Amino acid sequence: MTLLRRDGEWSTITPTEAGWTHLTFGVERVTSADRSTGDEEIALVLLEGACTVSGDGFAFELGPRSSVFDQLPWTVYLPRDTGYRIDGDAELAIASAPVERRREPVLQRPA
């Protein structure tokens, strides 16, 4: 098994592919998408751009961020069983893991 992934050769790494127990990790460019967390909790980390992440009872503005080298990230935590929408133009790192307990959505600003 090799963990080396070159640009353009991957979008998501699953626990099976990486030899991990729980964590799924991916990076993608998102302009508009309706999604659900299912039985996993998710962290969305803004790498570049700006977007809004919204769902039932929450709306978080992320960014703008020019690059991973210029500023600290904006991060959104979304609990399991949460429908959400992403609008904007952003490159996001998306990490998820199965979880039993549901918590509340949280925005972590760069400060």
Short mmCIF file of the C-alpha atoms (twelve columns), coordinates in Angstrom:
data_MODEL
# 
_entry.id   MODEL 
# 
loop_
_atom_site.group_PDB 
_atom_site.id 
_atom_site.type_symbol 
_atom_site.label_atom_id 
_atom_site.label_alt_id 
_atom_site.label_comp_id 
_atom_site.label_asym_id 
_atom_site.label_seq_id 
_atom_site.Cartn_x 
_atom_site.Cartn_y 
_atom_site.Cartn_z 
_atom_site.pdbx_PDB_model_num 
ATOM 1   C CA . MET A 1   0.000   0.000  0.000   1 
ATOM 2   C CA . THR A 2   1.289   3.445  -0.893  1 
ATOM 3   C CA . LEU A 3   -0.071  6.640  0.608   1 
ATOM 4   C CA . LEU A 4   1.621   8.837  -1.987  1 
ATOM 5   C CA . ARG A 5   -1.075  10.509 -4.087  1 
ATOM 6   C CA . ARG A 6   -0.174  12.962 -6.828  1 
ATOM 7   C CA . ASP A 7   -2.245  15.993 -7.792  1 
ATOM 8   C CA . GLY A 8   -5.103  14.975 -10.074 1 
ATOM 9   C CA . GLU A 9   -4.879  11.276 -9.150  1 
ATOM 10  C CA . TRP A 10  -7.297  11.383 -6.225  1 
ATOM 11  C CA . SER A 11  -10.172 13.286 -4.650  1 
ATOM 12  C CA . THR A 12  -10.952 11.184 -1.560  1 
ATOM 13  C CA . ILE A 13  -8.951  8.763  0.572   1 
ATOM 14  C CA . THR A 14  -11.024 6.181  2.446   1 
ATOM 15  C CA . PRO A 15  -10.050 4.345  5.624   1 
ATOM 16  C CA . THR A 16  -9.584  1.143  3.609   1 
ATOM 17  C CA . GLU A 17  -7.240  2.805  1.104   1 
ATOM 18  C CA . ALA A 18  -5.124  4.434  3.812   1 
ATOM 19  C CA . GLY A 19  -5.143  1.633  6.368   1 
ATOM 20  C CA . TRP A 20  -6.952  3.866  8.854   1 
ATOM 21  C CA . THR A 21  -9.780  2.808  11.139  1 
ATOM 22  C CA . HIS A 22  -12.287 5.660  10.697  1 
ATOM 23  C CA . LEU A 23  -11.182 8.834  8.897   1 
ATOM 24  C CA . THR A 24  -12.142 9.668  5.303   1 
ATOM 25  C CA . PHE A 25  -10.324 12.660 3.792   1 
ATOM 26  C CA . GLY A 26  -10.806 14.556 0.557   1 
ATOM 27  C CA . VAL A 27  -10.158 17.857 -1.190  1 
ATOM 28  C CA . GLU A 28  -12.545 19.327 -3.736  1 
ATOM 29  C CA . ARG A 29  -13.560 22.529 -5.492  1 
ATOM 30  C CA . VAL A 30  -17.203 23.315 -4.673  1 
ATOM 31  C CA . THR A 31  -19.446 25.989 -6.171  1 
ATOM 32  C CA . SER A 32  -22.880 24.699 -5.180  1 
ATOM 33  C CA . ALA A 33  -23.900 21.408 -3.584  1 
ATOM 34  C CA . ASP A 34  -26.648 19.906 -1.434  1 
ATOM 35  C CA . ARG A 35  -25.326 17.202 0.883   1 
ATOM 36  C CA . SER A 36  -25.951 15.242 4.050   1 
ATOM 37  C CA . THR A 37  -23.521 14.035 6.698   1 
ATOM 38  C CA . GLY A 38  -25.340 10.706 7.126   1 
ATOM 39  C CA . ASP A 39  -23.951 8.740  10.069  1 
ATOM 40  C CA . GLU A 40  -20.649 10.673 10.059  1 
ATOM 41  C CA . GLU A 41  -19.502 13.962 11.553  1 
ATOM 42  C CA . ILE A 42  -17.725 16.241 9.079   1 
ATOM 43  C CA . ALA A 43  -15.131 19.006 9.222   1 
ATOM 44  C CA . LEU A 44  -15.013 21.387 6.254   1 
ATOM 45  C CA . VAL A 45  -11.743 23.354 6.107   1 
ATOM 46  C CA . LEU A 46  -11.535 26.307 3.724   1 
ATOM 47  C CA . LEU A 47  -8.321  26.031 1.722   1 
ATOM 48  C CA . GLU A 48  -9.055  28.811 -0.773  1 
ATOM 49  C CA . GLY A 49  -11.966 31.015 -1.848  1 
ATOM 50  C CA . ALA A 50  -15.185 31.770 0.013   1 
ATOM 51  C CA . CYS A 51  -18.505 30.021 0.575   1 
ATOM 52  C CA . THR A 52  -21.595 29.762 2.724   1 
ATOM 53  C CA . VAL A 53  -22.435 26.509 4.510   1 
ATOM 54  C CA . SER A 54  -26.073 26.421 5.594   1 
ATOM 55  C CA . GLY A 55  -28.652 24.000 6.876   1 
ATOM 56  C CA . ASP A 56  -31.603 23.752 9.233   1 
ATOM 57  C CA . GLY A 57  -30.933 26.393 11.899  1 
ATOM 58  C CA . PHE A 58  -27.437 27.498 10.840  1 
ATOM 59  C CA . ALA A 59  -25.646 29.525 8.173   1 
ATOM 60  C CA . PHE A 60  -21.887 30.047 8.275   1 
ATOM 61  C CA . GLU A 61  -19.808 32.347 6.056   1 
ATOM 62  C CA . LEU A 62  -16.305 31.000 5.342   1 
ATOM 63  C CA . GLY A 63  -13.608 33.248 3.949   1 
ATOM 64  C CA . PRO A 64  -12.425 34.760 1.902   1 
ATOM 65  C CA . ARG A 65  -9.059  33.025 1.994   1 
ATOM 66  C CA . SER A 66  -6.540  33.579 -0.798  1 
ATOM 67  C CA . SER A 67  -4.432  30.452 -0.165  1 
ATOM 68  C CA . VAL A 68  -3.280  28.038 2.518   1 
ATOM 69  C CA . PHE A 69  -0.026  30.005 2.754   1 
ATOM 70  C CA . ASP A 70  -1.522  33.465 3.352   1 
ATOM 71  C CA . GLN A 71  -4.057  33.041 6.150   1 
ATOM 72  C CA . LEU A 72  -5.288  30.651 8.808   1 
ATOM 73  C CA . PRO A 73  -8.327  28.524 7.839   1 
ATOM 74  C CA . TRP A 74  -12.030 28.815 8.508   1 
ATOM 75  C CA . THR A 75  -13.458 25.462 9.643   1 
ATOM 76  C CA . VAL A 76  -17.022 24.216 10.035  1 
ATOM 77  C CA . TYR A 77  -17.944 21.190 12.134  1 
ATOM 78  C CA . LEU A 78  -21.190 19.460 11.115  1 
ATOM 79  C CA . PRO A 79  -22.727 16.691 13.217  1 
ATOM 80  C CA . ARG A 80  -24.165 13.434 11.958  1 
ATOM 81  C CA . ASP A 81  -27.665 13.426 10.399  1 
ATOM 82  C CA . THR A 82  -27.321 16.984 9.110   1 
ATOM 83  C CA . GLY A 83  -28.443 18.181 5.699   1 
ATOM 84  C CA . TYR A 84  -26.411 21.111 4.405   1 
ATOM 85  C CA . ARG A 85  -25.787 23.266 1.357   1 
ATOM 86  C CA . ILE A 86  -22.541 24.821 0.140   1 
ATOM 87  C CA . ASP A 87  -22.718 27.938 -2.066  1 
ATOM 88  C CA . GLY A 88  -19.797 30.002 -3.357  1 
ATOM 89  C CA . ASP A 89  -16.495 29.158 -4.980  1 
ATOM 90  C CA . ALA A 90  -14.163 27.371 -2.607  1 
ATOM 91  C CA . GLU A 91  -11.593 24.629 -2.365  1 
ATOM 92  C CA . LEU A 92  -12.368 22.606 0.748   1 
ATOM 93  C CA . ALA A 93  -10.646 19.863 2.680   1 
ATOM 94  C CA . ILE A 94  -13.363 17.507 3.900   1 
ATOM 95  C CA . ALA A 95  -12.713 15.067 6.733   1 
ATOM 96  C CA . SER A 96  -15.343 12.699 8.108   1 
ATOM 97  C CA . ALA A 97  -15.661 9.840  10.551  1 
ATOM 98  C CA . PRO A 98  -18.522 7.673  11.818  1 
ATOM 99  C CA . VAL A 99  -19.970 8.767  15.149  1 
ATOM 100 C CA . GLU A 100 -22.871 7.765  17.374  1 
ATOM 101 C CA . ARG A 101 -23.559 10.987 19.302  1 
ATOM 102 C CA . ARG A 102 -24.986 14.074 17.587  1 
ATOM 103 C CA . ARG A 103 -23.630 17.493 18.560  1 
ATOM 104 C CA . GLU A 104 -24.294 21.053 17.347  1 
ATOM 105 C CA . PRO A 105 -22.770 22.688 14.227  1 
ATOM 106 C CA . VAL A 106 -19.812 24.990 14.972  1 
ATOM 107 C CA . LEU A 107 -17.885 27.615 12.999  1 
ATOM 108 C CA . GLN A 108 -14.209 28.102 13.881  1 
ATOM 109 C CA . ARG A 109 -12.881 31.422 12.579  1 
ATOM 110 C CA . PRO A 110 -9.178  31.969 11.842  1 
ATOM 111 C CA . ALA A 111 -8.736  34.144 14.935  1 
# 
